[in-house]
CSV table of C-alpha atoms and ligand atoms in Angstrom, one decimal:
chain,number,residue,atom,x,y,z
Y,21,UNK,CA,19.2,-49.5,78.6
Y,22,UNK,CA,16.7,-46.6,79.1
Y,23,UNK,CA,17.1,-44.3,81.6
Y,24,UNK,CA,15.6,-44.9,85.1
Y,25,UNK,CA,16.4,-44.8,88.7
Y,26,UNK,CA,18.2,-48.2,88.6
Y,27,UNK,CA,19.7,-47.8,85.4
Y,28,UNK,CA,23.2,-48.9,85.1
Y,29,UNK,CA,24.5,-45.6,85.7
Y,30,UNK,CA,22.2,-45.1,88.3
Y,31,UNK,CA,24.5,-46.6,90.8
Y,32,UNK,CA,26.9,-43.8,92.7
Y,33,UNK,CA,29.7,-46.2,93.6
Y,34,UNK,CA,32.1,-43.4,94.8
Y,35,UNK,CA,29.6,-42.3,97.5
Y,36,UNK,CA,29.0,-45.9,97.9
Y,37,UNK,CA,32.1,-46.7,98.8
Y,38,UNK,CA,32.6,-43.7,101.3
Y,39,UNK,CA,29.3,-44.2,102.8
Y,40,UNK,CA,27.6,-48.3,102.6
Y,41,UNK,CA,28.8,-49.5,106.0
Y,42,UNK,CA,27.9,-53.1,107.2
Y,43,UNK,CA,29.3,-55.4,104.7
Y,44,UNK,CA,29.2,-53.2,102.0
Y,45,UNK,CA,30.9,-51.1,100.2
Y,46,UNK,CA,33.2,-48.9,102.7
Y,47,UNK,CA,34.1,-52.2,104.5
Y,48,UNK,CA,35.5,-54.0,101.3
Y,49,UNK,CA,39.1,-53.7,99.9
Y,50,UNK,CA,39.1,-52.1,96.6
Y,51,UNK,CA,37.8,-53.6,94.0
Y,52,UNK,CA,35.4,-56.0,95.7
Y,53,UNK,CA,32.0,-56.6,94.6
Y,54,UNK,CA,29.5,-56.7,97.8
Y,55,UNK,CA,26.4,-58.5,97.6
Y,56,UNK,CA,26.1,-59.0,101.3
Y,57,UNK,CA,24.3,-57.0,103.4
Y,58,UNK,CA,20.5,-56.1,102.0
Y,59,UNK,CA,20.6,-52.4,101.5
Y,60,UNK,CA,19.7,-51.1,98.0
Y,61,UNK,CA,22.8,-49.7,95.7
Y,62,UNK,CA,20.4,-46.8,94.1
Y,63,UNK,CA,20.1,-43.3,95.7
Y,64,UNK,CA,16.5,-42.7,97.5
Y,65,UNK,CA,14.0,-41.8,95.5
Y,66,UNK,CA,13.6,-37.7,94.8
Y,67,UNK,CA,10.6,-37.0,96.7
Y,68,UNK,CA,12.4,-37.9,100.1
Y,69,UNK,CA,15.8,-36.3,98.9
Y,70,UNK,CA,13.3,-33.0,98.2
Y,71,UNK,CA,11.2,-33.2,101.3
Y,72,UNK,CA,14.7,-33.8,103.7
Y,73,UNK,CA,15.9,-30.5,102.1
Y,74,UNK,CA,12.9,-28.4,102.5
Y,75,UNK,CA,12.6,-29.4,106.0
Y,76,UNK,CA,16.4,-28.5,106.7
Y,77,UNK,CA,16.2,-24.9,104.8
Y,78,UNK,CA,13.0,-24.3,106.8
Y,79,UNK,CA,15.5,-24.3,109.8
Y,80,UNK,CA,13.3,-26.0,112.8
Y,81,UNK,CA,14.4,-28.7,114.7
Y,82,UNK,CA,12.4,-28.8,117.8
Y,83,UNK,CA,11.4,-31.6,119.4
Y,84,UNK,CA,8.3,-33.9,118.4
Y,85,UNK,CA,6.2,-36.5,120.0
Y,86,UNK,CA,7.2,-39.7,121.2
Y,87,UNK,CA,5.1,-41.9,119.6
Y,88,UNK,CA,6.2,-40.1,116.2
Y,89,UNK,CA,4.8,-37.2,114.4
Y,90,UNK,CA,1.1,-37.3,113.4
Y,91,UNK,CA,2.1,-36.9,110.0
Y,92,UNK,CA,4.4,-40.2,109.9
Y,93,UNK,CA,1.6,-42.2,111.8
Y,94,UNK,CA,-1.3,-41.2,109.8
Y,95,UNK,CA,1.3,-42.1,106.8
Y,96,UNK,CA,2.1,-45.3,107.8
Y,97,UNK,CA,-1.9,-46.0,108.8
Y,98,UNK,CA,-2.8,-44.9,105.6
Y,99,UNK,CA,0.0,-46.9,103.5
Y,100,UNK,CA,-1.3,-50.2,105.6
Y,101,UNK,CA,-4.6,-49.7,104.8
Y,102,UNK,CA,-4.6,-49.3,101.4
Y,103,UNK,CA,-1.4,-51.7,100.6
Y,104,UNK,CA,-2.4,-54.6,102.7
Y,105,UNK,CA,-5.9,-53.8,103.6
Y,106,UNK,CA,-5.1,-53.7,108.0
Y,107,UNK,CA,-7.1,-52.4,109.7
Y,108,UNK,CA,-4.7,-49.3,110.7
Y,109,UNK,CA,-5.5,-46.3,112.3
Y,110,UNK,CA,-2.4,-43.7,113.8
Y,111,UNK,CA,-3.4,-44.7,117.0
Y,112,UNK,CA,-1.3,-48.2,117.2
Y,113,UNK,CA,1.7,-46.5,115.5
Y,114,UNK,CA,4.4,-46.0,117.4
Y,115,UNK,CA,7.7,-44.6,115.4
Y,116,UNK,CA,10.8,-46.6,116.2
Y,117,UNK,CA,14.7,-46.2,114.9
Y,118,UNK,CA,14.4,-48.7,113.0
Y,119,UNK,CA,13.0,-52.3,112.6
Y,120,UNK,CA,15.5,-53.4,114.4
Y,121,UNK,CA,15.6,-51.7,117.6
Y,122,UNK,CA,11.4,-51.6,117.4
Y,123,UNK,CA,12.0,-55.3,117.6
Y,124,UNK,CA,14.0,-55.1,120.8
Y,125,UNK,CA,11.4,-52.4,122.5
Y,126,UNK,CA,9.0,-55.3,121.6
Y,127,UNK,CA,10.6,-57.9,123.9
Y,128,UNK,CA,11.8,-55.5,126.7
Y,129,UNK,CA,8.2,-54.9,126.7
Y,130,UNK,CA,6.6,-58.5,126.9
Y,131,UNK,CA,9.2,-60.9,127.6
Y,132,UNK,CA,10.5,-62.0,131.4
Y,133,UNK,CA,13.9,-63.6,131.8
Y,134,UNK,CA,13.7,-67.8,130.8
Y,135,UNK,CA,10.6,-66.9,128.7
Y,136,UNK,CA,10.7,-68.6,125.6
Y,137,UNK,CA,10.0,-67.9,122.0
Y,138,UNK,CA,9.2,-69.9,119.1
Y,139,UNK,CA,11.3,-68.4,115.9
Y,140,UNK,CA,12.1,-70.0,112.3
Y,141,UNK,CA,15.5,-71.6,111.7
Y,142,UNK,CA,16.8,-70.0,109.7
Y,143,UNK,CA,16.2,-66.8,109.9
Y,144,UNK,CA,17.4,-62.9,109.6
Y,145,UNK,CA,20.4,-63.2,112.6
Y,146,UNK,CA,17.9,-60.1,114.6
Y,147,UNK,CA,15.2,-62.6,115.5
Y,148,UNK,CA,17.3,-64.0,117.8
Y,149,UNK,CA,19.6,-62.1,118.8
Y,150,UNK,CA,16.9,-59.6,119.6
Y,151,UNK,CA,15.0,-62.0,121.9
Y,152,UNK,CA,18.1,-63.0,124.1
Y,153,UNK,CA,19.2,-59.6,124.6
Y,154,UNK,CA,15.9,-59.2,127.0
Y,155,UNK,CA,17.1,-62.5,128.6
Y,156,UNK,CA,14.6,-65.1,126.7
Y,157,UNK,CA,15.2,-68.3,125.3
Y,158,UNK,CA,15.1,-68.4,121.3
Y,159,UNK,CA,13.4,-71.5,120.6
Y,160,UNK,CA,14.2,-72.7,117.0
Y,161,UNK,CA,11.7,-74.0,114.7
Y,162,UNK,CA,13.2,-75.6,111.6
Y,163,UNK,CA,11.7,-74.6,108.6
Y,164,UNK,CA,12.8,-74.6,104.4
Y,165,UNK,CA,10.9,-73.3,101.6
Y,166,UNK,CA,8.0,-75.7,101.5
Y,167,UNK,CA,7.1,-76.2,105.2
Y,168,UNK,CA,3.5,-76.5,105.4
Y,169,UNK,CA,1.8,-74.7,108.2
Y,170,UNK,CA,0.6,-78.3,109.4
Y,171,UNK,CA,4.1,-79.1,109.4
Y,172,UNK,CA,5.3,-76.1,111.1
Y,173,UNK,CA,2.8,-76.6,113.8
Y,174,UNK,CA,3.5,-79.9,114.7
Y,175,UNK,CA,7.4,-78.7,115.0
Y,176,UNK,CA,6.3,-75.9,117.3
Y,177,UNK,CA,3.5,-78.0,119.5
Y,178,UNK,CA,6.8,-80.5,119.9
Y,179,UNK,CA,9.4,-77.6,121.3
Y,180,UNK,CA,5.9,-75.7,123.3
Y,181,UNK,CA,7.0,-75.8,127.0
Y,182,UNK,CA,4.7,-73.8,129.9
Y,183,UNK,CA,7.3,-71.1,129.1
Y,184,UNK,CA,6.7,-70.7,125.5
Y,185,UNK,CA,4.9,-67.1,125.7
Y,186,UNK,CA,5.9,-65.7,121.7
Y,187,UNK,CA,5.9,-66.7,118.2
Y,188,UNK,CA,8.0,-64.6,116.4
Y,189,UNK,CA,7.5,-64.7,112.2
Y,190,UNK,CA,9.4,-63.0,109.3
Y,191,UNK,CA,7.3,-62.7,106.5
Y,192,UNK,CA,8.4,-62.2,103.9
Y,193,UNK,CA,10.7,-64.6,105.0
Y,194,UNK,CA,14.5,-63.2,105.1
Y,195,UNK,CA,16.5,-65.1,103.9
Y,196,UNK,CA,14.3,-67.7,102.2
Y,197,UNK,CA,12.5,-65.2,100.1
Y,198,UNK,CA,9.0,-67.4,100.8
Y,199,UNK,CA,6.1,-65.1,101.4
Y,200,UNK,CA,3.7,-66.7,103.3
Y,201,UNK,CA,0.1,-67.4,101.7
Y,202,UNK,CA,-2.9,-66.7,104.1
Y,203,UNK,CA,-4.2,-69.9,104.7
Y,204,UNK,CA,-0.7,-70.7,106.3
Y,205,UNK,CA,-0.5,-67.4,108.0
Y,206,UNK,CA,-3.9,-67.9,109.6
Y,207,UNK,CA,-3.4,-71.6,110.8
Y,208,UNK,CA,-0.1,-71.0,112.0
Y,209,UNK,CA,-1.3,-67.4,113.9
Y,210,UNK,CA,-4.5,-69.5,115.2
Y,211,UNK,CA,-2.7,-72.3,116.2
Y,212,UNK,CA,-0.4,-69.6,118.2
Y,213,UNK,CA,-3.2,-67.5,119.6
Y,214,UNK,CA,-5.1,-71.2,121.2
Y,215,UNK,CA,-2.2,-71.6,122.8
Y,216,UNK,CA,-1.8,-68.0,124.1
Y,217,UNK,CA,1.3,-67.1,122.4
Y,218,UNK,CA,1.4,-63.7,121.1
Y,219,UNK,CA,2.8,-62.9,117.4
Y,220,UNK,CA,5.6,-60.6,116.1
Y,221,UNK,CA,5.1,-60.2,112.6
Y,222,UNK,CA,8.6,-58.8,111.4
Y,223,UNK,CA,7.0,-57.3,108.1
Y,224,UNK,CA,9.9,-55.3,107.1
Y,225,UNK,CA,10.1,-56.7,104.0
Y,226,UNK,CA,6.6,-56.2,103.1
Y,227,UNK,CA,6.6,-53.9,100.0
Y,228,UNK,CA,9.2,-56.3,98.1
Y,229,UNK,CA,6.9,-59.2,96.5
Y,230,UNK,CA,7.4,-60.1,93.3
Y,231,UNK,CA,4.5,-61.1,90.4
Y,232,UNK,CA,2.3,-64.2,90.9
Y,233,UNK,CA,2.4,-63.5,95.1
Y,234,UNK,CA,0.8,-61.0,97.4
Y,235,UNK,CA,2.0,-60.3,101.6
Y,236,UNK,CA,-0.7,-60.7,103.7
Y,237,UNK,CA,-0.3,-58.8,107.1
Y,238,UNK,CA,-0.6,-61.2,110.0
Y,239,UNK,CA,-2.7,-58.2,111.7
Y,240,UNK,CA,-5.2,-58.2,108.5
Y,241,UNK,CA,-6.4,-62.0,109.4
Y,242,UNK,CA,-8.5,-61.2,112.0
Y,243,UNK,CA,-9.2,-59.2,114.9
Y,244,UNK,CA,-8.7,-61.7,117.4
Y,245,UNK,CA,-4.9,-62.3,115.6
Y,246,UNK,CA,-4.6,-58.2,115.1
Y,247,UNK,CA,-4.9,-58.0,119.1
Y,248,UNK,CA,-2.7,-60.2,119.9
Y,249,UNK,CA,0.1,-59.0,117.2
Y,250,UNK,CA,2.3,-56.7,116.9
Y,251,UNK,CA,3.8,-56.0,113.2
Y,252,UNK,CA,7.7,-54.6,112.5
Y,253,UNK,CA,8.2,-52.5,109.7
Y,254,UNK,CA,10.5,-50.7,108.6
Y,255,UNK,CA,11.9,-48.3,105.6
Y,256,UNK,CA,15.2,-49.9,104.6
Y,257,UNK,CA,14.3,-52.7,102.2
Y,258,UNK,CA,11.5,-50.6,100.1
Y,259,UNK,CA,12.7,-47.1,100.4
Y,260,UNK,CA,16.5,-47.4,100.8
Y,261,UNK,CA,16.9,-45.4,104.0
Y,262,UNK,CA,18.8,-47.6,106.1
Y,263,UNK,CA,21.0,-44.8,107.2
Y,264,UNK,CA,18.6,-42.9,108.7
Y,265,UNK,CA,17.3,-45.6,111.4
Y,266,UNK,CA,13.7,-45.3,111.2
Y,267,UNK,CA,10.9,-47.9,111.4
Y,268,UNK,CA,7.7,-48.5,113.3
Y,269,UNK,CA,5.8,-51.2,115.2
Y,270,UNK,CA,1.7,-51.3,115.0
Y,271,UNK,CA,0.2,-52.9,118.2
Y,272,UNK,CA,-3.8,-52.2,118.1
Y,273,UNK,CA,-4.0,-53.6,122.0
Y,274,UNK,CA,-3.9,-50.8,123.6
Y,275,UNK,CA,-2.7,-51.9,127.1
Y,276,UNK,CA,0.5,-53.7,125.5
Y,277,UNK,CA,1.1,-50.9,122.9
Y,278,UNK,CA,1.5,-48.6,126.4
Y,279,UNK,CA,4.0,-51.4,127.8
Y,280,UNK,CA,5.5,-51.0,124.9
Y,281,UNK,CA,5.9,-47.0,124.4
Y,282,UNK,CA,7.1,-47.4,128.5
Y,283,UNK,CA,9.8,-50.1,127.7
Y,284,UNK,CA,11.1,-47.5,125.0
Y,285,UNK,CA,11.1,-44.8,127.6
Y,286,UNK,CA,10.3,-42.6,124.7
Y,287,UNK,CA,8.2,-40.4,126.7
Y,288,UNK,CA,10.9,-39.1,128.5
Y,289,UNK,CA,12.9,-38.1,125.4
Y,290,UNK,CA,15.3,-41.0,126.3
Y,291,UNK,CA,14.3,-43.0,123.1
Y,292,UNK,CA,12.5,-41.4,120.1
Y,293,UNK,CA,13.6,-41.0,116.0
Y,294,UNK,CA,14.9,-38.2,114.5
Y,295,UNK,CA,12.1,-35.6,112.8
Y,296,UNK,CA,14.3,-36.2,109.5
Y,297,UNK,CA,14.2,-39.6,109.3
Y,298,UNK,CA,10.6,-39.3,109.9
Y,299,UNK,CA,10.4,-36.5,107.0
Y,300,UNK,CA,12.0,-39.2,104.9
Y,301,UNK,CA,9.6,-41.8,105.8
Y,302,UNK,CA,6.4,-39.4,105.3
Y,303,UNK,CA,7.9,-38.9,101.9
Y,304,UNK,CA,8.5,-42.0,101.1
Y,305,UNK,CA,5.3,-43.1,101.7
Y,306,UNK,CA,3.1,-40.1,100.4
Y,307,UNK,CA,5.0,-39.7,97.2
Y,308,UNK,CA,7.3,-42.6,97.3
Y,309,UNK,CA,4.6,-45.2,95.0
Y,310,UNK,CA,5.7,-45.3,91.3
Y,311,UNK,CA,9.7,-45.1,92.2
Y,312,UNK,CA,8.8,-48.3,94.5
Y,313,UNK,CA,7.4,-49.9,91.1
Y,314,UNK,CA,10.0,-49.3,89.4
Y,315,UNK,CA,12.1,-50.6,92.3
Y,316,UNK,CA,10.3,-53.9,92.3
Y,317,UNK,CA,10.1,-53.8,88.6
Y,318,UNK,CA,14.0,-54.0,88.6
Y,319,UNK,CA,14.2,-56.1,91.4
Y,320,UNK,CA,12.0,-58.7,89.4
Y,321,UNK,CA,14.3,-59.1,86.5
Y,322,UNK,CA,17.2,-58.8,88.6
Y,323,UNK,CA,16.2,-61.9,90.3
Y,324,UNK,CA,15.3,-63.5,87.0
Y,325,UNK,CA,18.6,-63.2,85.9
Y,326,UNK,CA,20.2,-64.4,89.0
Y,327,UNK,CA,18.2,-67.9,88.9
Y,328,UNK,CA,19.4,-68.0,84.9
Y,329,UNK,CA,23.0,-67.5,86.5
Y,330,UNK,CA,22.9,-70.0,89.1
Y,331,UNK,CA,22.2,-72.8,86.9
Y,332,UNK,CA,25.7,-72.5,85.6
Y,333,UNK,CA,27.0,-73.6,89.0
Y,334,UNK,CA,27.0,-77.1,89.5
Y,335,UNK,CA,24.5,-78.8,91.6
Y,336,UNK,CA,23.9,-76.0,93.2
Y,337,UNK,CA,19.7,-75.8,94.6
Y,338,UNK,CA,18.0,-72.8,93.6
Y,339,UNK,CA,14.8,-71.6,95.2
Y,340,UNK,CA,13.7,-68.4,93.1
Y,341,UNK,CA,12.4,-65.8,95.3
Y,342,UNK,CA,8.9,-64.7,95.8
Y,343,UNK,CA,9.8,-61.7,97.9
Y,344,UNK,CA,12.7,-59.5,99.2
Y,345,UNK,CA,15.9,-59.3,97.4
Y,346,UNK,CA,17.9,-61.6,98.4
Y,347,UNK,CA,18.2,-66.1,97.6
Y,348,UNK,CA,19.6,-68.1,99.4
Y,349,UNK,CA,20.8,-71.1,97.0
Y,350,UNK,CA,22.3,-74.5,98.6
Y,351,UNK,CA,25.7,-74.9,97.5
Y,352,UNK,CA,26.9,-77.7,98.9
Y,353,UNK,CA,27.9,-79.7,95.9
Y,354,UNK,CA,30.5,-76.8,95.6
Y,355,UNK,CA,31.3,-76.1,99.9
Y,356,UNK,CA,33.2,-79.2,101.1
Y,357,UNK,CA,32.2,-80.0,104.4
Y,358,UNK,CA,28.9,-77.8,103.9
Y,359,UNK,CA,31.6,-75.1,104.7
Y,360,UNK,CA,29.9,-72.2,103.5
Y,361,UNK,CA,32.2,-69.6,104.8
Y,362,UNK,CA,35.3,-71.3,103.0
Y,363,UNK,CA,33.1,-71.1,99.7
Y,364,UNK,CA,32.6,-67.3,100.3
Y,365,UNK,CA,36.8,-66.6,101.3
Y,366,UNK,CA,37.4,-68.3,98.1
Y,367,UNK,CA,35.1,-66.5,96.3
Y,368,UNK,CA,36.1,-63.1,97.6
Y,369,UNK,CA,40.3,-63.9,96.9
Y,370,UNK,CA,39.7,-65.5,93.3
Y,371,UNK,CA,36.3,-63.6,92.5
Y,372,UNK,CA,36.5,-60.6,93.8
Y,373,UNK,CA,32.8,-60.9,95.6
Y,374,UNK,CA,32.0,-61.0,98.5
Y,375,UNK,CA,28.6,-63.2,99.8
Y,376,UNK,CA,26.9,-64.0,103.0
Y,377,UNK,CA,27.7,-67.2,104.1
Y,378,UNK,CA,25.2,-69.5,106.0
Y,379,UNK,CA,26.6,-69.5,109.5
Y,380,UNK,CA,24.1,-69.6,112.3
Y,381,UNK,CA,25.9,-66.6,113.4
Y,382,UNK,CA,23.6,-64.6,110.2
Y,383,UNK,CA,20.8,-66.9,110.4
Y,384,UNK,CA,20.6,-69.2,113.1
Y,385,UNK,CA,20.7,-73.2,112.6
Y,386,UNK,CA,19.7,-75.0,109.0
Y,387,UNK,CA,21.3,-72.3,107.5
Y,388,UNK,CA,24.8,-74.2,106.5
Y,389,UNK,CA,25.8,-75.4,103.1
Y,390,UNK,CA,23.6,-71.9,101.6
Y,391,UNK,CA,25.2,-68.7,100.8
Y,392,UNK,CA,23.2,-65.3,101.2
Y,393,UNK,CA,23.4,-63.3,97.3
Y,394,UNK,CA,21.5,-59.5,97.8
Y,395,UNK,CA,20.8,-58.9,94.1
Y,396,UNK,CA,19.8,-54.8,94.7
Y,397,UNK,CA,22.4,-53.8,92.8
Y,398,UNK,CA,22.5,-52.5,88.7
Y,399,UNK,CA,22.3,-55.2,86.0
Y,400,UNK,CA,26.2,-54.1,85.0
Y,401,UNK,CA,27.4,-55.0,88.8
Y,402,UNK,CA,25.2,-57.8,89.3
Y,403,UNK,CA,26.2,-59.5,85.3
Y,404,UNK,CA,29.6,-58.5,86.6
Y,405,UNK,CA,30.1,-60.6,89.8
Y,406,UNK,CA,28.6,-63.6,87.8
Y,407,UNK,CA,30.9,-63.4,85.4
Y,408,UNK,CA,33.8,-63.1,87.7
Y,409,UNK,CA,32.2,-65.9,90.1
Y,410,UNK,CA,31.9,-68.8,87.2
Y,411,UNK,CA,34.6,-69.6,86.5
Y,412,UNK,CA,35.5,-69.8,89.9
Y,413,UNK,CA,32.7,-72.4,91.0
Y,414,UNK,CA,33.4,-74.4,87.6
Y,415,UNK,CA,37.1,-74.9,88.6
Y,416,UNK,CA,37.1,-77.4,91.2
N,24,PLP,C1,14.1,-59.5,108.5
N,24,PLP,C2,14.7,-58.3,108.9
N,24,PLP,N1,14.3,-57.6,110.0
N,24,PLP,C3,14.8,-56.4,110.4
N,24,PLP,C4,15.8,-55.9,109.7
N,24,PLP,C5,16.4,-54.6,110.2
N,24,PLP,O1,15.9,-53.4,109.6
N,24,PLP,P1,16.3,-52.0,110.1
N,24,PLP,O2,17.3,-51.5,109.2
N,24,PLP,O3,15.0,-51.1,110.0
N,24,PLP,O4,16.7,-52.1,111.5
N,24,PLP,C6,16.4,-56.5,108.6
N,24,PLP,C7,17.5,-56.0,107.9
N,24,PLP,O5,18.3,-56.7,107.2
N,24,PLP,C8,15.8,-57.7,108.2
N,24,PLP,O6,16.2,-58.4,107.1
């Protein structure tokens, strides 16, 4: 295998397993292979490892603005315009710790207590859990890999109440891998926008498509739909940073963009990300582009070999992809009872791996009888835990 960043040996599984938290590494017992939790294997790529060090030996640390430094926003404007062709200027980018916590400044911001929200089932466990921190009602929409947007809408104008006030999306869609096309995008976001509902476009995801598909930005549909949305993003799924918190949110109306910046309480240094992570992010971003190829390039075959593997395991449903890095195969034939979680215990005692299992505690109803496989791993690791699963799933 030639030498690359996600070469076999590319992987630094003692660090890993002093420092992957969340499912991973550090949290197995020895010997356990993790594909759980989506967070790459592979060290960040070298311009953000160079640019976090020259920042530190330069030696200041002062304090920088709330809404993020200029350099990250006109970054991230830039990267928007010429990836996915919004719209973007720094203005409407506001620098959050992450996707996941821009995600709850979102509905602090706009949501009341007993508003509701229209989100996918299933989806990423944050959706959710996001929107009934700020006291709203998650409102679940069922949806699988080939839900038209005519169907989606008619599921949506069925649960609409005269509380409904959000439509939250994840596109790409984590953890069905679908990436939305724009004809779906725009009836879904016009159907949402007649009925005054305003969009979150969790987008975090974005960078990670795979040949044959392209992510279209919700914001990028029109101006009407960019007004009314705001768009999550974030630097742990393309970049590998998951460590150091740091994402952003884009909201180009500029009376809720201020609602939002308020509900942070950033400008009172209450809230705010650290000027590293932001280094990072700059980086990434500025100098990031070919290692994020070669990411994707790796994350392509990687998921090509996981759809050969799966095909071993009887009558199990594989949906291949288009984005992100994780699948999400149906195993019932092989989870009595749709027991998913059972399917993943045996599999970490007799296997040694350790999988997501559907539970609507990850992902929310019409998630049982699927397992969760993250496949951003090395060829070795990944070829590994297949070869240790097989036999398990055959021997029934
Ligand atoms: C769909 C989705 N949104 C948000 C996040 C959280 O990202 P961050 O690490 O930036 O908080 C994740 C992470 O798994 C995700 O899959």
């Amino acid at each position: 295998m030639s030498q690359s960043f996600f070469s076999d040996d590319a992987v630094p599984l003692e660090l890993l397993r002093q420092r992957a938290f969340n499912l991973r590494w550090a949290q197995q017992p020895e010997g356990v292979i993790p594909l759980t939790a989506a967070d790459p294997d592979f060290p960040v790529c070298p311009a953000v490892q160079e640019q976090l060090i020259r920042y530190v030996k330069d030696g200041v640390m002062s304090y920088v603005p709330p809404q993020g430094l200029p350099a990250f926003r006109e970054a991230v404007a830039h990267w928007m315009h010429s990836t996915r062709q919004i719209d973007c200027t720094p203005d409407p980018v506001f620098a959050t710790d992450s996707a996941a916590s821009g995600m709850a400044v979102v509905a602090r911001a706009s949501l009341r207590p007993g508003d509701q929200v229209l989100i996918p089932a299933p989806v990423d466990f944050l959706l959710q859990h996001t929107v009934e921190s700020a006291g709203a009602v998650a409102v679940r929409v069922p949806v699988n890999r080939s839900t038209s947007a005519d169907e989606f809408i008619a599921l949506m104008e069925a649960a609409l109440t005269p509380r409904t006030r959000m439509l939250w999306l994840c596109n790409p869609h984590n953890p069905l891998g679908v990436v939305y096309s724009r004809d779906w995008l725009l009836k879904v976001a016009d159907w949402a926008i007649a009925h005054r509902l305003r969009i979150v476009s969790d987008e975090i995801w974005s960078d990670i498509i795979y040949a044959r598909n392209r992510h279209v930005a919700v914001a990028s549909l029109s101006s009407e739909i960019a007004r009314n949305t705001v768009t999550v993003y974030g630097f742990s799924k393309n970049f590998a940073l998951a460590g150091l918190r740091v994402g952003c949110l884009i909201c180009t109306d500029p009376e809720w963009h201020k609602q939002i910046v308020a509900a942070s309480d950033a400008e009172s240094t209450v809230y705010g990300v650290s000027v590293l992570s932001q280094v990072a992010a700059v980086a990434a971003l500025n100098h990031g582009r070919s290692w994020l190829a070669e990411f994707i390039n790796h994350l392509q075959a990687q998921r090509d070999y996981v759809v050969e593997r799966l095909k071993h395991w009887p009558g199990v449903q594989i949906n291949p992809p288009q984005g992100t890095y994780v699948i999400f195969p149906c195993v019932r034939t092989l989870a009595p009872n749709d027991d998913a979680a059972a399917f993943c215990d045996r599999l970490r005692h007799e296997a040694r791996v350790a999988l997501v299992p559907g539970l609507p505690r990850w992902f929310g109803p019409g998630s049982e009888g699927h397992v969760r496989i993250c496949f951003a791993t090395s060829h070795a690791i990944l070829k590994e835990a297949f070869d240790r699963m097989e036999p398990v799933v055959n021997r029934r």
